[in-house]
Coordinates of C-alpha atoms in Angstrom, one line a residue:
X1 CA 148.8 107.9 93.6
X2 CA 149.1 106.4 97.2
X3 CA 152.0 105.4 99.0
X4 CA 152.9 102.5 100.7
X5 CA 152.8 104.4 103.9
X6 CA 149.0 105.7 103.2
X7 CA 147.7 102.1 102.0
X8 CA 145.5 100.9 104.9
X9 CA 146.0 104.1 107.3
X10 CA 141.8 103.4 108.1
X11 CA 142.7 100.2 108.8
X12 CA 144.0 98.8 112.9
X13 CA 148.0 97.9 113.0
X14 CA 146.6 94.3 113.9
X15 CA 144.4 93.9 110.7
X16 CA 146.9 96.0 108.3
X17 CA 147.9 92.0 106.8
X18 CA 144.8 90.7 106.5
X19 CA 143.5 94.4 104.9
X20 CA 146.4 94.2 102.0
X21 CA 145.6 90.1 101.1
X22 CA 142.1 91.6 100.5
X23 CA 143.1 94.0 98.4
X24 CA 145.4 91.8 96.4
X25 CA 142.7 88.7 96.0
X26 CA 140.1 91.7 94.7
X27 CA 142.8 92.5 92.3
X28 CA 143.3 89.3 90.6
X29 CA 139.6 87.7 91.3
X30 CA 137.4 87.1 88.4
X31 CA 133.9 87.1 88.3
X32 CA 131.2 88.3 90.7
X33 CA 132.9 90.0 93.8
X34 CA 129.9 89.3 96.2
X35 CA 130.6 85.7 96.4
X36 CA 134.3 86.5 97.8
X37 CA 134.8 86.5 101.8
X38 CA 135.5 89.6 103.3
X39 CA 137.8 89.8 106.1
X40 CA 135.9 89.4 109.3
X41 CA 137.0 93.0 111.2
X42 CA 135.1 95.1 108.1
X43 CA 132.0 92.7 108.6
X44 CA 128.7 94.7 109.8
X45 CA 126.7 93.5 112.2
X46 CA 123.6 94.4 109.9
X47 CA 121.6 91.7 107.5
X48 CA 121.5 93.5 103.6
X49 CA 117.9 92.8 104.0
X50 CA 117.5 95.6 106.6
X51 CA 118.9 98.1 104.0
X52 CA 115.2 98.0 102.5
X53 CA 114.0 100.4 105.5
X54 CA 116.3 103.6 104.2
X55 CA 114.0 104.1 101.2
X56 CA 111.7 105.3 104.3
X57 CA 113.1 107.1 107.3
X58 CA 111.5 110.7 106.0
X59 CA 108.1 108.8 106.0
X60 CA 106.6 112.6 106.0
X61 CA 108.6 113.2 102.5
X62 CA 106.9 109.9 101.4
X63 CA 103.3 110.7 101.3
X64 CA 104.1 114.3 100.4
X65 CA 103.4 113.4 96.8
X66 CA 99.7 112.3 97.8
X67 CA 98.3 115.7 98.9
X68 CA 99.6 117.4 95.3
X69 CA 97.0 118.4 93.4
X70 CA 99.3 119.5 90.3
X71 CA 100.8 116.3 88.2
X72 CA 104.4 117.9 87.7
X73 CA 104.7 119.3 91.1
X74 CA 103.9 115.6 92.4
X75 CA 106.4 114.5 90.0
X76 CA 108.9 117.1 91.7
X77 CA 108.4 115.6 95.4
X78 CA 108.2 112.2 94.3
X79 CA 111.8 113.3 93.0
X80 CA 112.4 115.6 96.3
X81 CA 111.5 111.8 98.6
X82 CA 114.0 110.0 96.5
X83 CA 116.9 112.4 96.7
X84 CA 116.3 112.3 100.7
X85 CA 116.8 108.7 100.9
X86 CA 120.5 108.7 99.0
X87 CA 122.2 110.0 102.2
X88 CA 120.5 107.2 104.6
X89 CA 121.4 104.3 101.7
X90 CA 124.4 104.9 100.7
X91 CA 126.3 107.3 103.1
X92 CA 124.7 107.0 106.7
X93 CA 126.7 103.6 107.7
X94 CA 130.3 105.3 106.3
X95 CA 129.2 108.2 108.8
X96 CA 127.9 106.1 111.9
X97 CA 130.9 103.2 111.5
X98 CA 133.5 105.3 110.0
X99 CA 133.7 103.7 107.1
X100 CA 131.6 101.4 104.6
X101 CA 131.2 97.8 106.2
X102 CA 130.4 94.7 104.3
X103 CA 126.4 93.9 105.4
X104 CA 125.6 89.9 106.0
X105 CA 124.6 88.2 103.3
X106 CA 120.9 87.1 104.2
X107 CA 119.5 83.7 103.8
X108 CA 116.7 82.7 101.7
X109 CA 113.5 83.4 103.6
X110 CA 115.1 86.2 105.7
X111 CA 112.5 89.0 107.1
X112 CA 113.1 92.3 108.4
X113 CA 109.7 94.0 109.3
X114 CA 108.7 97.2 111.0
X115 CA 106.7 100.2 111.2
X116 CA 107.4 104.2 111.5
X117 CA 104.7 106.3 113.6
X118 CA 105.1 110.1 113.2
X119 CA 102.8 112.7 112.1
X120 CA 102.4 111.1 108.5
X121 CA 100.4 108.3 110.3
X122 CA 101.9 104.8 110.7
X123 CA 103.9 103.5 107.6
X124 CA 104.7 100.0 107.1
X125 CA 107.9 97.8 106.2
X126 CA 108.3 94.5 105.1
X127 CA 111.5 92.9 103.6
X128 CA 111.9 89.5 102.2
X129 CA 115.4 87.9 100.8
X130 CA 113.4 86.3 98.1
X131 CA 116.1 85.1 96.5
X132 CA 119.7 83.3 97.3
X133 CA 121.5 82.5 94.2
X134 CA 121.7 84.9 93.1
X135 CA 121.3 87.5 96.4
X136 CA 117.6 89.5 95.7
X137 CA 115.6 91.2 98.0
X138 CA 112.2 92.6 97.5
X139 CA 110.8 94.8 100.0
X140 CA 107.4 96.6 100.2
X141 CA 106.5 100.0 102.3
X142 CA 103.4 101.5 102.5
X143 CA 101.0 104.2 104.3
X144 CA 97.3 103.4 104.3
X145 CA 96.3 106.5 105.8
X146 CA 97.6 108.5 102.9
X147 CA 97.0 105.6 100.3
X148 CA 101.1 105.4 99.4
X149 CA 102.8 102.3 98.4
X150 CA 106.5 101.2 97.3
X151 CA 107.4 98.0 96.0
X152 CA 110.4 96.8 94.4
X153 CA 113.1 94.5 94.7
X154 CA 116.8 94.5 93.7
X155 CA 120.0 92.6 93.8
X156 CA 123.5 93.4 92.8
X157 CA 126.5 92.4 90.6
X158 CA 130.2 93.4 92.1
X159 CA 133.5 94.0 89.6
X160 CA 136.6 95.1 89.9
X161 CA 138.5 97.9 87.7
X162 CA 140.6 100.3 89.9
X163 CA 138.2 99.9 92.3
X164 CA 135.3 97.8 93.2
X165 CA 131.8 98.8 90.6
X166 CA 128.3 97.6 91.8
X167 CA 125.4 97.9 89.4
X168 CA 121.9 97.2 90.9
X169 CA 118.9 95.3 89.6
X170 CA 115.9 95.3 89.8
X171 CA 113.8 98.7 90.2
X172 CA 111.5 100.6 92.7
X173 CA 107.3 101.4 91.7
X174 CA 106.1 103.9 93.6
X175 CA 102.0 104.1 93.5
X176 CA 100.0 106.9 94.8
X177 CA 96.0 105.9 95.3
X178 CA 94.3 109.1 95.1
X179 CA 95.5 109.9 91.4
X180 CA 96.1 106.2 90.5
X181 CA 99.3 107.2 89.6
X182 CA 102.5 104.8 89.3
X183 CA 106.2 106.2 89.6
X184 CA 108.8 103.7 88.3
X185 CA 112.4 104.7 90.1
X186 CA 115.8 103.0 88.6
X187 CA 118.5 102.4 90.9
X188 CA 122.1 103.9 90.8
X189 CA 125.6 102.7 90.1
X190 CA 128.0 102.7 92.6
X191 CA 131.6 102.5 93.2
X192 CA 133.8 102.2 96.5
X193 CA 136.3 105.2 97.0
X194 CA 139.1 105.4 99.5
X195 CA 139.6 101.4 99.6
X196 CA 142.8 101.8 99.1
X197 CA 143.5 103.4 102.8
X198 CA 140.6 101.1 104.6
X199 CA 138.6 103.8 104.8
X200 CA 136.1 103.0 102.2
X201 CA 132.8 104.9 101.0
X202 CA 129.8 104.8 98.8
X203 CA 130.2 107.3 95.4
X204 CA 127.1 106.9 92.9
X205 CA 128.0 107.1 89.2
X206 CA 125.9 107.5 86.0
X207 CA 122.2 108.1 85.6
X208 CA 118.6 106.9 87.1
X209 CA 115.4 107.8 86.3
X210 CA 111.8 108.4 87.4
X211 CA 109.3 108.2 85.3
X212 CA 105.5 108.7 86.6
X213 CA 102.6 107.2 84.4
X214 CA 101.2 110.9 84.4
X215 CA 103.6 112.1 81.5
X216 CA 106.8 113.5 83.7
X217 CA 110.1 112.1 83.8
X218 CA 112.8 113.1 86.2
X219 CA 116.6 112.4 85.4
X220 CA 119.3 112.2 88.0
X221 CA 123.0 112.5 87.2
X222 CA 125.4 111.5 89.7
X223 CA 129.2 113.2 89.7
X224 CA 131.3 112.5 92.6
X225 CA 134.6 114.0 93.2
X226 CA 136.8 113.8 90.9
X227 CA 141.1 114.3 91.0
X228 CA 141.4 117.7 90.6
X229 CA 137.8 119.0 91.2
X230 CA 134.5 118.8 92.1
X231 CA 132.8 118.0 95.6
X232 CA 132.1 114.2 96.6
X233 CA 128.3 113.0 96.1
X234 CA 126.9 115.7 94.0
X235 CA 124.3 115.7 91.4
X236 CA 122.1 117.3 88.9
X237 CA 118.5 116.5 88.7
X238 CA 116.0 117.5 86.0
X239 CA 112.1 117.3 86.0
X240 CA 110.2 117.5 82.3
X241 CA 107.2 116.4 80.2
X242 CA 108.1 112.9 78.7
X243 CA 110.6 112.7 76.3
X244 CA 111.0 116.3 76.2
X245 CA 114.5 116.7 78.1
X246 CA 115.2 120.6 77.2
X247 CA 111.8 121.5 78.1
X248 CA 112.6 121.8 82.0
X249 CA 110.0 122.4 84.6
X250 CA 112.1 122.5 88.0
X251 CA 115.8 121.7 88.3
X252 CA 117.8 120.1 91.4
X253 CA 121.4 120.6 92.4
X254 CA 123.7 120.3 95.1
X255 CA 124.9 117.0 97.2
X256 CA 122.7 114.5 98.6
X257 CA 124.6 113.9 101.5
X258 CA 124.2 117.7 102.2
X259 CA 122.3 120.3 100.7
X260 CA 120.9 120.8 97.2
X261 CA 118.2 123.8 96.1
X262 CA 115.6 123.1 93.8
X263 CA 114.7 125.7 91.3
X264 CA 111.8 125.9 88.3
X265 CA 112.5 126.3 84.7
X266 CA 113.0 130.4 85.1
X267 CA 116.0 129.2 87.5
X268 CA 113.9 130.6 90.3
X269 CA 114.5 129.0 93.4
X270 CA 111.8 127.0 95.1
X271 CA 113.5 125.2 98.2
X272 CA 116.8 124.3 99.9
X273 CA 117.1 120.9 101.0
X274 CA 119.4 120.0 104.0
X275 CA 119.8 116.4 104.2
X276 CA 122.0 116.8 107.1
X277 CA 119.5 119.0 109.2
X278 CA 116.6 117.1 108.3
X279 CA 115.8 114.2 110.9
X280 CA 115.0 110.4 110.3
X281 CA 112.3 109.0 112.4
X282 CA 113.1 106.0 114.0
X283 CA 112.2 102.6 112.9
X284 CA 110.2 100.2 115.5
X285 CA 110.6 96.8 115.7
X286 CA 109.5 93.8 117.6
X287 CA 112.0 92.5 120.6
X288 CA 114.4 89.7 119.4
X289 CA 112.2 87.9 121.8
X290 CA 108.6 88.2 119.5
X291 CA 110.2 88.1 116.4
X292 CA 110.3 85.0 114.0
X293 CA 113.3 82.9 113.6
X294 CA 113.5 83.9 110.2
X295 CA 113.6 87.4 111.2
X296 CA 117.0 89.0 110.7
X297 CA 117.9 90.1 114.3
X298 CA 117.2 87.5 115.9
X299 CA 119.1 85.1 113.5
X300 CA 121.8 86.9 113.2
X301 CA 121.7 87.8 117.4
X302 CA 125.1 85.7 117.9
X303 CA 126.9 86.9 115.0
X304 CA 126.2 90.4 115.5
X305 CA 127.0 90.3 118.9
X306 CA 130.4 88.3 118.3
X307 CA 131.4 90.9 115.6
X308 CA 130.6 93.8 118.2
X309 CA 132.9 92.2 120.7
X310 CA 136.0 91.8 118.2
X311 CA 135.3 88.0 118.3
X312 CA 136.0 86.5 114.9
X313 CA 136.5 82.9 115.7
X314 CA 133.0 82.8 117.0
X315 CA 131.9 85.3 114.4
X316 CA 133.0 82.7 112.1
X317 CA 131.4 79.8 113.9
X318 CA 128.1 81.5 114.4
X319 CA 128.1 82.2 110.3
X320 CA 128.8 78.6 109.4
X321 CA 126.1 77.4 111.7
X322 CA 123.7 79.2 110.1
X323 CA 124.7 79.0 106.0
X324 CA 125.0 75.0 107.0
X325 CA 121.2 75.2 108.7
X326 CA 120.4 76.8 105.5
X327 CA 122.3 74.1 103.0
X328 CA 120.4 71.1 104.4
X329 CA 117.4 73.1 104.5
X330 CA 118.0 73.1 100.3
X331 CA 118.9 70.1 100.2
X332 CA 115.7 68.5 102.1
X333 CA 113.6 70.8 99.7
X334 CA 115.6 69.6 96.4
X335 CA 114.8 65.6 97.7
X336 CA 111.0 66.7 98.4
X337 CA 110.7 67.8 94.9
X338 CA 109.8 71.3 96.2
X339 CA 111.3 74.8 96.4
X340 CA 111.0 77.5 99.2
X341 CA 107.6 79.3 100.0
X342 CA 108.2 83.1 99.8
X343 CA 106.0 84.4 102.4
X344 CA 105.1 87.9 101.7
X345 CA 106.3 88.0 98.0
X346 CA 105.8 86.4 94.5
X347 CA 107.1 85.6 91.3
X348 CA 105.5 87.6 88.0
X349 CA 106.4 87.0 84.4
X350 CA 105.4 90.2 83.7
X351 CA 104.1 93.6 85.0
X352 CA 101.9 96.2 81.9
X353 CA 103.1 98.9 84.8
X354 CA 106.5 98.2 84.6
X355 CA 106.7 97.9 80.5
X356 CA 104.7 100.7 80.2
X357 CA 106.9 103.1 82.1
X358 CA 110.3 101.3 81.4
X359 CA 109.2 102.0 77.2
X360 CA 110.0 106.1 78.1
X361 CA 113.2 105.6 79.7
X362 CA 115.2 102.6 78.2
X363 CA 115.2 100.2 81.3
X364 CA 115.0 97.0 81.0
X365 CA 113.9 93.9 83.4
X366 CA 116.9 91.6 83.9
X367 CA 115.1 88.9 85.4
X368 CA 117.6 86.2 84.4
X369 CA 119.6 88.1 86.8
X370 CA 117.2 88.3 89.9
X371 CA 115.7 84.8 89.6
X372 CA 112.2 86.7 88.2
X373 CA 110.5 89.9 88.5
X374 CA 109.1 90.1 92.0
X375 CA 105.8 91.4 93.6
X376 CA 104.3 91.8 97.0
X377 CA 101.6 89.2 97.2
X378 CA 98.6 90.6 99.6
X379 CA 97.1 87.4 99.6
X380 CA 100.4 86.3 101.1
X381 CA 100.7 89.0 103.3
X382 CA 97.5 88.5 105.3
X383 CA 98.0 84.7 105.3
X384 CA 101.5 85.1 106.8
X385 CA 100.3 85.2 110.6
X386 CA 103.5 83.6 111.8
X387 CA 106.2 86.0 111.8
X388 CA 104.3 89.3 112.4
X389 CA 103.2 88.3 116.2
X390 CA 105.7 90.9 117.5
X391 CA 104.2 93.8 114.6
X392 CA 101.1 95.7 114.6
X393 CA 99.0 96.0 111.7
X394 CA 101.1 93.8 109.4

């Protein structure tokens, strides 16, 4: 238990009253905690529609996969990628900031867009808020060079019980051109530790899977630290032939904000993963100047920079300019009889990808929870001249 001295110690003398009438309306709120207002100091400056870009700052880890000649060992670095992209989703901001920050809430139509150039060619980014009641973003990354491409989209439902629970929808497909090969990935649980002192942090909790249309299924379970024991953000992983869980071909342990070793079924050790050592490659994007105005930095340019100076009374006017902007934008569309054109993604009633590989693992669609199942649209995407003036070879 905490004491009354410890509650809020992350947390400036100045904010400690605003921090505790947080914690209190958390306690007592009902319903969907993403629709509650956080106070303005634990704001980030950064749109949730940029977080689409960590499932791709090892882009060399990313088309590993592609030059595997051996299904299950393709299966094992699809599963290597993945685990290498935990650290920069859900721990990298806590590190950077100090602690977990609340990301803005994007507006429908919001973009983020980019590329990464290293020695795995050039990889691409795009990000879409496709969705605003409820929050969904779909993203899509891909490498032409070594024919790799993700797609997925996801949103995410908010509780409290002890301490705040987030369970994502939605789910990742991962598709590799050489074999024709598909990879559906299922996205973790998550709670907030250390909330209680303002110093909060991402823990994952539970079980996700990857399951590859080639017959291998890979099975991550996530322990974080518990009371008495354990270290914070660990995990087991397993790789085996579908629907054959004892029959294990590799096995992955360790922390994924740290190291973990890999091993094959003779608990021989194959390779030792430092996800502290290994470097991201930075993301390029346009200037503010050459973006689009529904491009994330520069709509959010005023509020980011208000929040960076400490500024919330014109952190809080910049936020209601633009969620009004976007109420009568609604409102005109609702009176025209229309509804907002996605621009680089659509709405599916169904994907044979998806059911096929969701049949092996139990997952299910949700769609009534992420206003559809969503799906990059090429025909969109070369169409959609507008926003990618600043962005090569989108």
């Amino acid at each position: 238990m905490s004491s009354s001295k410890d509650e809020g110690a992350g947390v400036a003398p100045q904010n400690k009253g605003s921090w505790s009438s947080f914690l209190k309306s958390i306690a007592s709120f009902s319903g969907d905690l993403s629709s509650l207002t956080a106070p303005p100091f634990i704001l980030s400056t950064t749109s949730l529609v940029e977080y689409s870009a960590y499932w791709t700052e090892h882009p060399s880890l990313f088309v590993a996969p592609a030059s595997e000649p051996d299904p299950a060992k393709r299966a094992l670095l699809v599963l290597r990628w993945f685990l290498s992209t935990l650290k920069q989703q859900y721990s990298s901001r806590s590190e950077k900031l100090g602690s977990e920050k609340k990301p803005l809430n994007p507006f429908l139509g919001e973009l983020f867009l980019g590329r990464w150039e290293d020695a795995a060619g050039t990889t691409q980014l795009v990000s879409e808020q496709v969705s605003h009641h409820p929050p969904v973003t779909a993203y899509c990354i891909w490498n032409d060079q070594h024919g790799v491409r993700l797609q997925g989209y996801n949103a995410q439902k908010a509780s409290f019980s002890r301490t705040i629970h987030v369970k994502q929808i939605g789910h990742a497909l991962l598709h590799l051109d050489r074999y024709n090969e598909d990879y559906l990935i299922t996205l973790p649980a998550l709670h907030i530790e250390g909330l209680i002192y303002g110093n909060p942090f991402v823990e994952l909790n539970k079980a996700t899977y990857i399951q590859s249309s080639s017959g291998y299924t890979a099975k991550i379970d996530y322990s974080g630290k518990g009371w008495l024991s354990g270290k914070k953000n660990s995990f087991t992983a397993t790789v085996y032939p579908e629907r054959k869980e004892k029959d294990i071909l590799y096995e992955i342990s360790g922390q994924w904000t740290d190291n973990f070793t890999i091993r094959d079924g003779k608990k021989r050790e194959v390779e030792t993963y430092s996800a502290k050592s290994n470097k991201t490659t930075p993301l390029i994007v346009a200037p503010i100047e050459q973006q689009d105005t529904c491009e994330t930095r520069r709509a959010w340019r005023s509020v980011a920079a208000a929040i960076s100076k400490g500024d919330m009374d014109t952190t809080s006017m910049e936020k209601s300019k633009i969620e009004n902007s976007q109420r009568e934008l609604r409102k005109k569309e609702q009176a025209e009889g229309r509804e907002w054109e996605r621009r680089f993604f659509s709405k599916v009633s169904s994907d044979p990808i998806f059911e096929k590989l969701a049949s092996g693992i139990g997952e299910r669609s949700e769609t009534d929870k992420t206003g559809g199942m969503w799906r990059f649209d090429v025909g969109k995407a070369q169409r959609a001249q507008a926003p990618t003036q600043g962005h090569q070879g989108l």
